[in-house]
Amino acid sequence: MEGNSNKNISKEIVQNNRGEQFIRTDKEIRNVDELRQRHIELIPRLGSDWNQHSLVTLRRQSMSRILYYDWIYKKLVGKPGIICEFGVQWGGVLTILSNLRGIYEPYNHQRRIFGFDTFQGFIDVEEEDGIGHKKGDYATDQGYEKELSNILEIIESCSPLNHIKKTFLVKGDASLTINAWLKENPSIAIGLAIFDMDVYKPTYDVLKAIKPRLFKGSILVFDEFSCSSWPGETQALDEVFGISNLRFEHFPHQPNCAICVID
């Protein structure tokens, strides 16, 4: 019967050649591949309005991600401080954040956004990170940070006060770059910090380094909180803050994610 068919659905962890892992059914794999092909074929036919009309291939999962960051950004409005994303990879979240800034705070030129990434994948993995992960996973193409920087400049040019640069990339191992960045920016307070580095060491090092720059009301976002596949992130948070000292919130469409507001 249709109602009981879920018991027989084959689910598997799909891993691409960059080490990225996704849990999908066989049907989802086929549907995603078909949707991707339809998207590729559609773009050249849409002309100057390709960006708007290409939403026809937007998947529920992608829309949920946008709604999630919209939910977070609304909690930030009315608070001071800059935004940091630790673990940028291809830059999709930076684009969402830049657009949300243009929607909710079009004239807040102090709401700068900084994205930290090696762009070469994991520098290393530790025992705390569990199994199935290796050095170099989640790397982008060589030199991609230059492409991303250009994309972000174009996105920012579509918002008010576009003559003021407000989005920046910091390339390198965040365990090392964070301290130099803090010294270069002694007046900065952090209103929103997003952690998507997945693994233990850089998460621990960055949390410890930025802790003095957080204030009551700062928002911390974790992409793999209480996630058995990525135990290092939660362990790092517990060692720096103690998870029993924090009050977490959860967005229903993002099962691995959690946020907390510093009290």
PDB file of C-alpha atoms in Angstrom:
ATOM      1  CA  MET A   1       0.000   0.000   0.000  1.00  0.00           C
ATOM      2  CA  GLU A   2       1.115   3.590  -0.681  1.00  0.00           C
ATOM      3  CA  GLY A   3       0.800   4.605   2.962  1.00  0.00           C
ATOM      4  CA  ASN A   4       3.266   1.930   4.121  1.00  0.00           C
ATOM      5  CA  SER A   5       5.757   2.268   1.297  1.00  0.00           C
ATOM      6  CA  ASN A   6       8.167   4.427   3.346  1.00  0.00           C
ATOM      7  CA  LYS A   7       9.384   1.275   5.092  1.00  0.00           C
ATOM      8  CA  ASN A   8      10.857   0.050   1.840  1.00  0.00           C
ATOM      9  CA  ILE A   9      12.386   3.286   0.585  1.00  0.00           C
ATOM     10  CA  SER A  10      16.133   2.914   0.102  1.00  0.00           C
ATOM     11  CA  LYS A  11      18.031   5.731   1.803  1.00  0.00           C
ATOM     12  CA  GLU A  12      21.745   6.216   1.456  1.00  0.00           C
ATOM     13  CA  ILE A  13      24.480   8.708   2.232  1.00  0.00           C
ATOM     14  CA  VAL A  14      25.611  10.188  -1.065  1.00  0.00           C
ATOM     15  CA  GLN A  15      29.184  11.516  -1.080  1.00  0.00           C
ATOM     16  CA  ASN A  16      30.549  13.532  -3.982  1.00  0.00           C
ATOM     17  CA  ASN A  17      34.178  13.896  -5.008  1.00  0.00           C
ATOM     18  CA  ARG A  18      34.619  16.849  -2.613  1.00  0.00           C
ATOM     19  CA  GLY A  19      33.727  14.810   0.458  1.00  0.00           C
ATOM     20  CA  GLU A  20      30.298  16.416   0.853  1.00  0.00           C
ATOM     21  CA  GLN A  21      27.653  14.069   2.251  1.00  0.00           C
ATOM     22  CA  PHE A  22      23.888  14.076   1.676  1.00  0.00           C
ATOM     23  CA  ILE A  23      21.213  11.649   2.864  1.00  0.00           C
ATOM     24  CA  ARG A  24      18.891  10.979  -0.056  1.00  0.00           C
ATOM     25  CA  THR A  25      16.614   8.268  -1.363  1.00  0.00           C
ATOM     26  CA  ASP A  26      17.184   6.775  -4.791  1.00  0.00           C
ATOM     27  CA  LYS A  27      14.203   8.740  -6.083  1.00  0.00           C
ATOM     28  CA  GLU A  28      15.558  12.003  -4.670  1.00  0.00           C
ATOM     29  CA  ILE A  29      18.890  11.416  -6.377  1.00  0.00           C
ATOM     30  CA  ARG A  30      17.155  10.964  -9.729  1.00  0.00           C
ATOM     31  CA  ASN A  31      14.889  13.980  -9.182  1.00  0.00           C
ATOM     32  CA  VAL A  32      17.762  16.268  -8.185  1.00  0.00           C
ATOM     33  CA  ASP A  33      19.738  15.236 -11.243  1.00  0.00           C
ATOM     34  CA  GLU A  34      16.748  15.869 -13.492  1.00  0.00           C
ATOM     35  CA  LEU A  35      16.012  19.245 -11.895  1.00  0.00           C
ATOM     36  CA  ARG A  36      19.630  20.277 -12.349  1.00  0.00           C
ATOM     37  CA  GLN A  37      19.474  19.402 -16.033  1.00  0.00           C
ATOM     38  CA  ARG A  38      16.208  21.298 -16.456  1.00  0.00           C
ATOM     39  CA  HIS A  39      17.811  24.326 -14.778  1.00  0.00           C
ATOM     40  CA  ILE A  40      20.818  24.215 -17.110  1.00  0.00           C
ATOM     41  CA  GLU A  41      18.559  23.988 -20.150  1.00  0.00           C
ATOM     42  CA  LEU A  42      16.219  26.735 -18.942  1.00  0.00           C
ATOM     43  CA  ILE A  43      18.710  29.505 -18.093  1.00  0.00           C
ATOM     44  CA  PRO A  44      19.699  30.392 -21.706  1.00  0.00           C
ATOM     45  CA  ARG A  45      16.022  30.693 -22.664  1.00  0.00           C
ATOM     46  CA  LEU A  46      15.054  33.201 -19.963  1.00  0.00           C
ATOM     47  CA  GLY A  47      16.970  36.229 -21.202  1.00  0.00           C
ATOM     48  CA  SER A  48      17.566  39.203 -18.925  1.00  0.00           C
ATOM     49  CA  ASP A  49      15.004  37.971 -16.382  1.00  0.00           C
ATOM     50  CA  TRP A  50      16.769  34.616 -15.907  1.00  0.00           C
ATOM     51  CA  ASN A  51      17.371  35.221 -12.190  1.00  0.00           C
ATOM     52  CA  GLN A  52      13.712  35.748 -11.356  1.00  0.00           C
ATOM     53  CA  HIS A  53      12.236  33.078 -13.591  1.00  0.00           C
ATOM     54  CA  SER A  54      14.857  30.458 -12.717  1.00  0.00           C
ATOM     55  CA  LEU A  55      13.107  30.186  -9.332  1.00  0.00           C
ATOM     56  CA  VAL A  56      10.912  27.652 -11.100  1.00  0.00           C
ATOM     57  CA  THR A  57      13.617  25.063 -10.287  1.00  0.00           C
ATOM     58  CA  LEU A  58      13.999  26.119  -6.638  1.00  0.00           C
ATOM     59  CA  ARG A  59      13.708  23.065  -4.382  1.00  0.00           C
ATOM     60  CA  ARG A  60      11.954  22.968  -1.031  1.00  0.00           C
ATOM     61  CA  GLN A  61      15.285  22.343   0.710  1.00  0.00           C
ATOM     62  CA  SER A  62      16.813  25.483  -0.782  1.00  0.00           C
ATOM     63  CA  MET A  63      13.784  27.583   0.088  1.00  0.00           C
ATOM     64  CA  SER A  64      13.870  26.236   3.651  1.00  0.00           C
ATOM     65  CA  ARG A  65      17.483  27.378   3.929  1.00  0.00           C
ATOM     66  CA  ILE A  66      16.523  30.902   2.878  1.00  0.00           C
ATOM     67  CA  LEU A  67      13.622  30.980   5.344  1.00  0.00           C
ATOM     68  CA  TYR A  68      15.964  29.769   8.092  1.00  0.00           C
ATOM     69  CA  TYR A  69      18.387  32.645   7.620  1.00  0.00           C
ATOM     70  CA  ASP A  70      15.506  35.088   7.306  1.00  0.00           C
ATOM     71  CA  TRP A  71      14.318  33.865  10.726  1.00  0.00           C
ATOM     72  CA  ILE A  72      17.807  34.413  12.132  1.00  0.00           C
ATOM     73  CA  TYR A  73      18.366  37.810  10.537  1.00  0.00           C
ATOM     74  CA  LYS A  74      15.128  39.177  11.984  1.00  0.00           C
ATOM     75  CA  LYS A  75      16.524  38.379  15.437  1.00  0.00           C
ATOM     76  CA  LEU A  76      19.600  40.470  14.632  1.00  0.00           C
ATOM     77  CA  VAL A  77      17.772  43.602  13.451  1.00  0.00           C
ATOM     78  CA  GLY A  78      17.925  46.278  16.135  1.00  0.00           C
ATOM     79  CA  LYS A  79      21.204  44.982  17.566  1.00  0.00           C
ATOM     80  CA  PRO A  80      24.693  46.331  16.849  1.00  0.00           C
ATOM     81  CA  GLY A  81      27.718  44.438  15.619  1.00  0.00           C
ATOM     82  CA  ILE A  82      29.028  42.797  12.502  1.00  0.00           C
ATOM     83  CA  ILE A  83      28.295  39.368  11.021  1.00  0.00           C
ATOM     84  CA  CYS A  84      30.857  36.579  10.724  1.00  0.00           C
ATOM     85  CA  GLU A  85      30.419  33.327   8.874  1.00  0.00           C
ATOM     86  CA  PHE A  86      33.057  30.725   9.661  1.00  0.00           C
ATOM     87  CA  GLY A  87      32.976  28.158   6.881  1.00  0.00           C
ATOM     88  CA  VAL A  88      31.888  29.816   3.643  1.00  0.00           C
ATOM     89  CA  GLN A  89      32.645  27.199   0.983  1.00  0.00           C
ATOM     90  CA  TRP A  90      30.748  28.299  -2.180  1.00  0.00           C
ATOM     91  CA  GLY A  91      29.249  31.377  -0.497  1.00  0.00           C
ATOM     92  CA  GLY A  92      25.517  30.714  -0.694  1.00  0.00           C
ATOM     93  CA  VAL A  93      24.887  31.883   2.878  1.00  0.00           C
ATOM     94  CA  LEU A  94      26.935  35.050   2.333  1.00  0.00           C
ATOM     95  CA  THR A  95      24.725  35.884  -0.632  1.00  0.00           C
ATOM     96  CA  ILE A  96      21.581  35.298   1.437  1.00  0.00           C
ATOM     97  CA  LEU A  97      22.934  37.475   4.260  1.00  0.00           C
ATOM     98  CA  SER A  98      23.920  40.275   1.890  1.00  0.00           C
ATOM     99  CA  ASN A  99      20.450  40.275   0.349  1.00  0.00           C
ATOM    100  CA  LEU A 100      18.748  40.189   3.757  1.00  0.00           C
ATOM    101  CA  ARG A 101      20.858  43.140   4.862  1.00  0.00           C
ATOM    102  CA  GLY A 102      19.674  45.007   1.771  1.00  0.00           C
ATOM    103  CA  ILE A 103      16.057  44.175   2.629  1.00  0.00           C
ATOM    104  CA  TYR A 104      15.969  44.751   6.391  1.00  0.00           C
ATOM    105  CA  GLU A 105      18.813  47.229   6.960  1.00  0.00           C
ATOM    106  CA  PRO A 106      19.481  48.964   3.631  1.00  0.00           C
ATOM    107  CA  TYR A 107      21.182  51.966   5.237  1.00  0.00           C
ATOM    108  CA  ASN A 108      23.086  50.223   8.028  1.00  0.00           C
ATOM    109  CA  HIS A 109      26.577  50.521   6.552  1.00  0.00           C
ATOM    110  CA  GLN A 110      28.059  49.321   9.850  1.00  0.00           C
ATOM    111  CA  ARG A 111      26.543  45.856   9.386  1.00  0.00           C
ATOM    112  CA  ARG A 112      29.611  44.478   7.683  1.00  0.00           C
ATOM    113  CA  ILE A 113      29.797  40.789   6.811  1.00  0.00           C
ATOM    114  CA  PHE A 114      33.024  38.769   7.013  1.00  0.00           C
ATOM    115  CA  GLY A 115      33.341  35.292   5.554  1.00  0.00           C
ATOM    116  CA  PHE A 116      36.183  33.018   6.722  1.00  0.00           C
ATOM    117  CA  ASP A 117      37.291  29.926   4.810  1.00  0.00           C
ATOM    118  CA  THR A 118      40.365  28.055   3.666  1.00  0.00           C
ATOM    119  CA  PHE A 119      38.706  27.435   0.266  1.00  0.00           C
ATOM    120  CA  GLN A 120      40.861  24.293   0.330  1.00  0.00           C
ATOM    121  CA  GLY A 121      38.619  22.172   2.533  1.00  0.00           C
ATOM    122  CA  PHE A 122      39.505  20.862   5.970  1.00  0.00           C
ATOM    123  CA  ILE A 123      43.070  21.618   7.074  1.00  0.00           C
ATOM    124  CA  ASP A 124      42.886  18.429   9.124  1.00  0.00           C
ATOM    125  CA  VAL A 125      40.459  16.324  11.134  1.00  0.00           C
ATOM    126  CA  GLU A 126      40.797  15.266  14.755  1.00  0.00           C
ATOM    127  CA  GLU A 127      39.684  12.268  16.795  1.00  0.00           C
ATOM    128  CA  GLU A 128      36.827  14.446  18.072  1.00  0.00           C
ATOM    129  CA  ASP A 129      35.390  14.641  14.546  1.00  0.00           C
ATOM    130  CA  GLY A 130      34.387  10.996  14.309  1.00  0.00           C
ATOM    131  CA  ILE A 131      34.845   8.866  11.219  1.00  0.00           C
ATOM    132  CA  GLY A 132      34.249   9.367   7.511  1.00  0.00           C
ATOM    133  CA  HIS A 133      35.934  12.766   7.174  1.00  0.00           C
ATOM    134  CA  LYS A 134      39.367  13.588   5.819  1.00  0.00           C
ATOM    135  CA  LYS A 135      41.737  16.444   5.082  1.00  0.00           C
ATOM    136  CA  GLY A 136      40.653  18.421   2.027  1.00  0.00           C
ATOM    137  CA  ASP A 137      36.956  17.551   2.181  1.00  0.00           C
ATOM    138  CA  TYR A 138      34.589  20.392   1.215  1.00  0.00           C
ATOM    139  CA  ALA A 139      37.195  22.192  -0.897  1.00  0.00           C
ATOM    140  CA  THR A 140      36.149  24.564  -3.670  1.00  0.00           C
ATOM    141  CA  ASP A 141      37.922  25.098  -6.984  1.00  0.00           C
ATOM    142  CA  GLN A 142      41.373  26.643  -6.887  1.00  0.00           C
ATOM    143  CA  GLY A 143      41.119  30.431  -6.843  1.00  0.00           C
ATOM    144  CA  TYR A 144      37.354  30.343  -6.295  1.00  0.00           C
ATOM    145  CA  GLU A 145      37.550  33.010  -3.592  1.00  0.00           C
ATOM    146  CA  LYS A 146      38.242  35.582  -6.330  1.00  0.00           C
ATOM    147  CA  GLU A 147      35.122  34.522  -8.208  1.00  0.00           C
ATOM    148  CA  LEU A 148      33.072  34.643  -5.016  1.00  0.00           C
ATOM    149  CA  SER A 149      34.397  38.091  -4.150  1.00  0.00           C
ATOM    150  CA  ASN A 150      33.260  39.324  -7.559  1.00  0.00           C
ATOM    151  CA  ILE A 151      29.830  37.715  -7.149  1.00  0.00           C
ATOM    152  CA  LEU A 152      29.384  39.346  -3.744  1.00  0.00           C
ATOM    153  CA  GLU A 153      30.339  42.740  -5.164  1.00  0.00           C
ATOM    154  CA  ILE A 154      27.652  42.368  -7.837  1.00  0.00           C
ATOM    155  CA  ILE A 155      25.059  41.303  -5.245  1.00  0.00           C
ATOM    156  CA  GLU A 156      25.974  44.254  -3.040  1.00  0.00           C
ATOM    157  CA  SER A 157      25.737  46.663  -5.984  1.00  0.00           C
ATOM    158  CA  CYS A 158      22.002  45.947  -6.113  1.00  0.00           C
ATOM    159  CA  SER A 159      21.448  47.402  -2.612  1.00  0.00           C
ATOM    160  CA  PRO A 160      21.482  50.983  -1.266  1.00  0.00           C
ATOM    161  CA  LEU A 161      24.801  52.542  -0.197  1.00  0.00           C
ATOM    162  CA  ASN A 162      26.530  50.275  -2.706  1.00  0.00           C
ATOM    163  CA  HIS A 163      29.503  52.638  -2.862  1.00  0.00           C
ATOM    164  CA  ILE A 164      30.490  51.409   0.612  1.00  0.00           C
ATOM    165  CA  LYS A 165      32.058  47.928   0.659  1.00  0.00           C
ATOM    166  CA  LYS A 166      30.395  45.911   3.393  1.00  0.00           C
ATOM    167  CA  THR A 167      31.168  42.266   2.577  1.00  0.00           C
ATOM    168  CA  PHE A 168      34.650  40.769   2.922  1.00  0.00           C
ATOM    169  CA  LEU A 169      36.390  37.406   2.614  1.00  0.00           C
ATOM    170  CA  VAL A 170      39.187  36.219   4.900  1.00  0.00           C
ATOM    171  CA  LYS A 171      41.083  33.335   3.320  1.00  0.00           C
ATOM    172  CA  GLY A 172      43.055  30.837   5.386  1.00  0.00           C
ATOM    173  CA  ASP A 173      42.867  28.535   8.381  1.00  0.00           C
ATOM    174  CA  ALA A 174      40.473  30.312  10.759  1.00  0.00           C
ATOM    175  CA  SER A 175      42.434  28.919  13.722  1.00  0.00           C
ATOM    176  CA  LEU A 176      45.216  31.262  12.601  1.00  0.00           C
ATOM    177  CA  THR A 177      43.484  34.087  10.736  1.00  0.00           C
ATOM    178  CA  ILE A 178      40.999  34.885  13.509  1.00  0.00           C
ATOM    179  CA  ASN A 179      43.598  36.283  15.899  1.00  0.00           C
ATOM    180  CA  ALA A 180      45.203  38.485  13.252  1.00  0.00           C
ATOM    181  CA  TRP A 181      41.761  39.685  12.155  1.00  0.00           C
ATOM    182  CA  LEU A 182      40.764  40.575  15.725  1.00  0.00           C
ATOM    183  CA  LYS A 183      43.973  42.576  16.165  1.00  0.00           C
ATOM    184  CA  GLU A 184      43.307  44.418  12.912  1.00  0.00           C
ATOM    185  CA  ASN A 185      39.752  45.210  14.043  1.00  0.00           C
ATOM    186  CA  PRO A 186      40.008  46.139  17.740  1.00  0.00           C
ATOM    187  CA  SER A 187      36.730  48.094  17.772  1.00  0.00           C
ATOM    188  CA  ILE A 188      34.541  45.353  16.310  1.00  0.00           C
ATOM    189  CA  ALA A 189      31.798  43.620  18.271  1.00  0.00           C
ATOM    190  CA  ILE A 190      30.137  40.549  16.783  1.00  0.00           C
ATOM    191  CA  GLY A 191      26.344  40.540  16.597  1.00  0.00           C
ATOM    192  CA  LEU A 192      25.987  37.300  14.639  1.00  0.00           C
ATOM    193  CA  ALA A 193      28.501  34.458  14.307  1.00  0.00           C
ATOM    194  CA  ILE A 194      27.694  31.492  12.089  1.00  0.00           C
ATOM    195  CA  PHE A 195      29.702  28.289  12.526  1.00  0.00           C
ATOM    196  CA  ASP A 196      29.778  25.908   9.593  1.00  0.00           C
ATOM    197  CA  MET A 197      33.360  24.638   9.727  1.00  0.00           C
ATOM    198  CA  ASP A 198      32.008  21.231  10.788  1.00  0.00           C
ATOM    199  CA  VAL A 199      35.146  20.056  12.575  1.00  0.00           C
ATOM    200  CA  TYR A 200      36.458  20.456  16.102  1.00  0.00           C
ATOM    201  CA  LYS A 201      39.736  22.411  16.071  1.00  0.00           C
ATOM    202  CA  PRO A 202      38.867  25.551  14.093  1.00  0.00           C
ATOM    203  CA  THR A 203      35.475  25.725  15.798  1.00  0.00           C
ATOM    204  CA  TYR A 204      37.109  25.569  19.236  1.00  0.00           C
ATOM    205  CA  ASP A 205      39.841  28.076  18.351  1.00  0.00           C
ATOM    206  CA  VAL A 206      37.431  30.613  16.851  1.00  0.00           C
ATOM    207  CA  LEU A 207      34.870  30.343  19.668  1.00  0.00           C
ATOM    208  CA  LYS A 208      37.591  30.918  22.240  1.00  0.00           C
ATOM    209  CA  ALA A 209      39.039  33.861  20.297  1.00  0.00           C
ATOM    210  CA  ILE A 210      35.786  35.732  19.653  1.00  0.00           C
ATOM    211  CA  LYS A 211      34.213  35.159  23.068  1.00  0.00           C
ATOM    212  CA  PRO A 212      35.402  38.546  24.407  1.00  0.00           C
ATOM    213  CA  ARG A 213      33.841  40.291  21.367  1.00  0.00           C
ATOM    214  CA  LEU A 214      30.353  38.909  22.016  1.00  0.00           C
ATOM    215  CA  PHE A 215      27.740  40.805  24.022  1.00  0.00           C
ATOM    216  CA  LYS A 216      24.432  39.997  25.694  1.00  0.00           C
ATOM    217  CA  GLY A 217      22.214  39.550  22.689  1.00  0.00           C
ATOM    218  CA  SER A 218      24.848  38.244  20.276  1.00  0.00           C
ATOM    219  CA  ILE A 219      23.589  35.317  18.221  1.00  0.00           C
ATOM    220  CA  LEU A 220      25.587  32.132  17.670  1.00  0.00           C
ATOM    221  CA  VAL A 221      24.520  29.787  14.880  1.00  0.00           C
ATOM    222  CA  PHE A 222      25.679  26.167  14.581  1.00  0.00           C
ATOM    223  CA  ASP A 223      25.143  24.106  11.460  1.00  0.00           C
ATOM    224  CA  GLU A 224      25.918  20.717  13.019  1.00  0.00           C
ATOM    225  CA  PHE A 225      24.764  21.031  16.606  1.00  0.00           C
ATOM    226  CA  SER A 226      24.091  17.749  18.422  1.00  0.00           C
ATOM    227  CA  CYS A 227      24.794  15.923  15.177  1.00  0.00           C
ATOM    228  CA  SER A 228      26.253  12.426  15.502  1.00  0.00           C
ATOM    229  CA  SER A 229      27.917  12.653  12.086  1.00  0.00           C
ATOM    230  CA  TRP A 230      29.807  15.795  13.133  1.00  0.00           C
ATOM    231  CA  PRO A 231      30.487  15.535  16.895  1.00  0.00           C
ATOM    232  CA  GLY A 232      33.415  17.960  16.908  1.00  0.00           C
ATOM    233  CA  GLU A 233      31.338  21.126  16.630  1.00  0.00           C
ATOM    234  CA  THR A 234      29.227  20.436  19.720  1.00  0.00           C
ATOM    235  CA  GLN A 235      32.251  19.314  21.731  1.00  0.00           C
ATOM    236  CA  ALA A 236      34.100  22.521  20.878  1.00  0.00           C
ATOM    237  CA  LEU A 237      31.101  24.613  21.932  1.00  0.00           C
ATOM    238  CA  ASP A 238      30.745  22.697  25.186  1.00  0.00           C
ATOM    239  CA  GLU A 239      34.410  23.174  26.068  1.00  0.00           C
ATOM    240  CA  VAL A 240      34.355  26.927  25.438  1.00  0.00           C
ATOM    241  CA  PHE A 241      30.891  27.904  26.732  1.00  0.00           C
ATOM    242  CA  GLY A 242      29.372  24.829  28.366  1.00  0.00           C
ATOM    243  CA  ILE A 243      26.187  23.886  26.539  1.00  0.00           C
ATOM    244  CA  SER A 244      24.269  23.734  29.827  1.00  0.00           C
ATOM    245  CA  ASN A 245      24.889  27.487  30.157  1.00  0.00           C
ATOM    246  CA  LEU A 246      23.207  28.277  26.838  1.00  0.00           C
ATOM    247  CA  ARG A 247      19.572  28.419  25.760  1.00  0.00           C
ATOM    248  CA  PHE A 248      19.096  27.020  22.259  1.00  0.00           C
ATOM    249  CA  GLU A 249      16.423  27.572  19.630  1.00  0.00           C
ATOM    250  CA  HIS A 250      15.678  25.346  16.675  1.00  0.00           C
ATOM    251  CA  PHE A 251      14.157  26.004  13.253  1.00  0.00           C
ATOM    252  CA  PRO A 252      11.948  23.056  12.274  1.00  0.00           C
ATOM    253  CA  HIS A 253      13.162  22.839   8.675  1.00  0.00           C
ATOM    254  CA  GLN A 254      16.856  22.533   9.579  1.00  0.00           C
ATOM    255  CA  PRO A 255      17.288  19.368  11.664  1.00  0.00           C
ATOM    256  CA  ASN A 256      21.064  19.657  12.242  1.00  0.00           C
ATOM    257  CA  CYS A 257      21.051  23.363  13.106  1.00  0.00           C
ATOM    258  CA  ALA A 258      20.575  25.337  16.307  1.00  0.00           C
ATOM    259  CA  ILE A 259      21.077  28.902  17.458  1.00  0.00           C
ATOM    260  CA  CYS A 260      21.562  30.536  20.828  1.00  0.00           C
ATOM    261  CA  VAL A 261      21.396  34.126  21.994  1.00  0.00           C
ATOM    262  CA  ILE A 262      24.012  35.097  24.575  1.00  0.00           C
ATOM    263  CA  ASP A 263      22.281  36.022  27.850  1.00  0.00           C
TER     264      ASP A 263
END
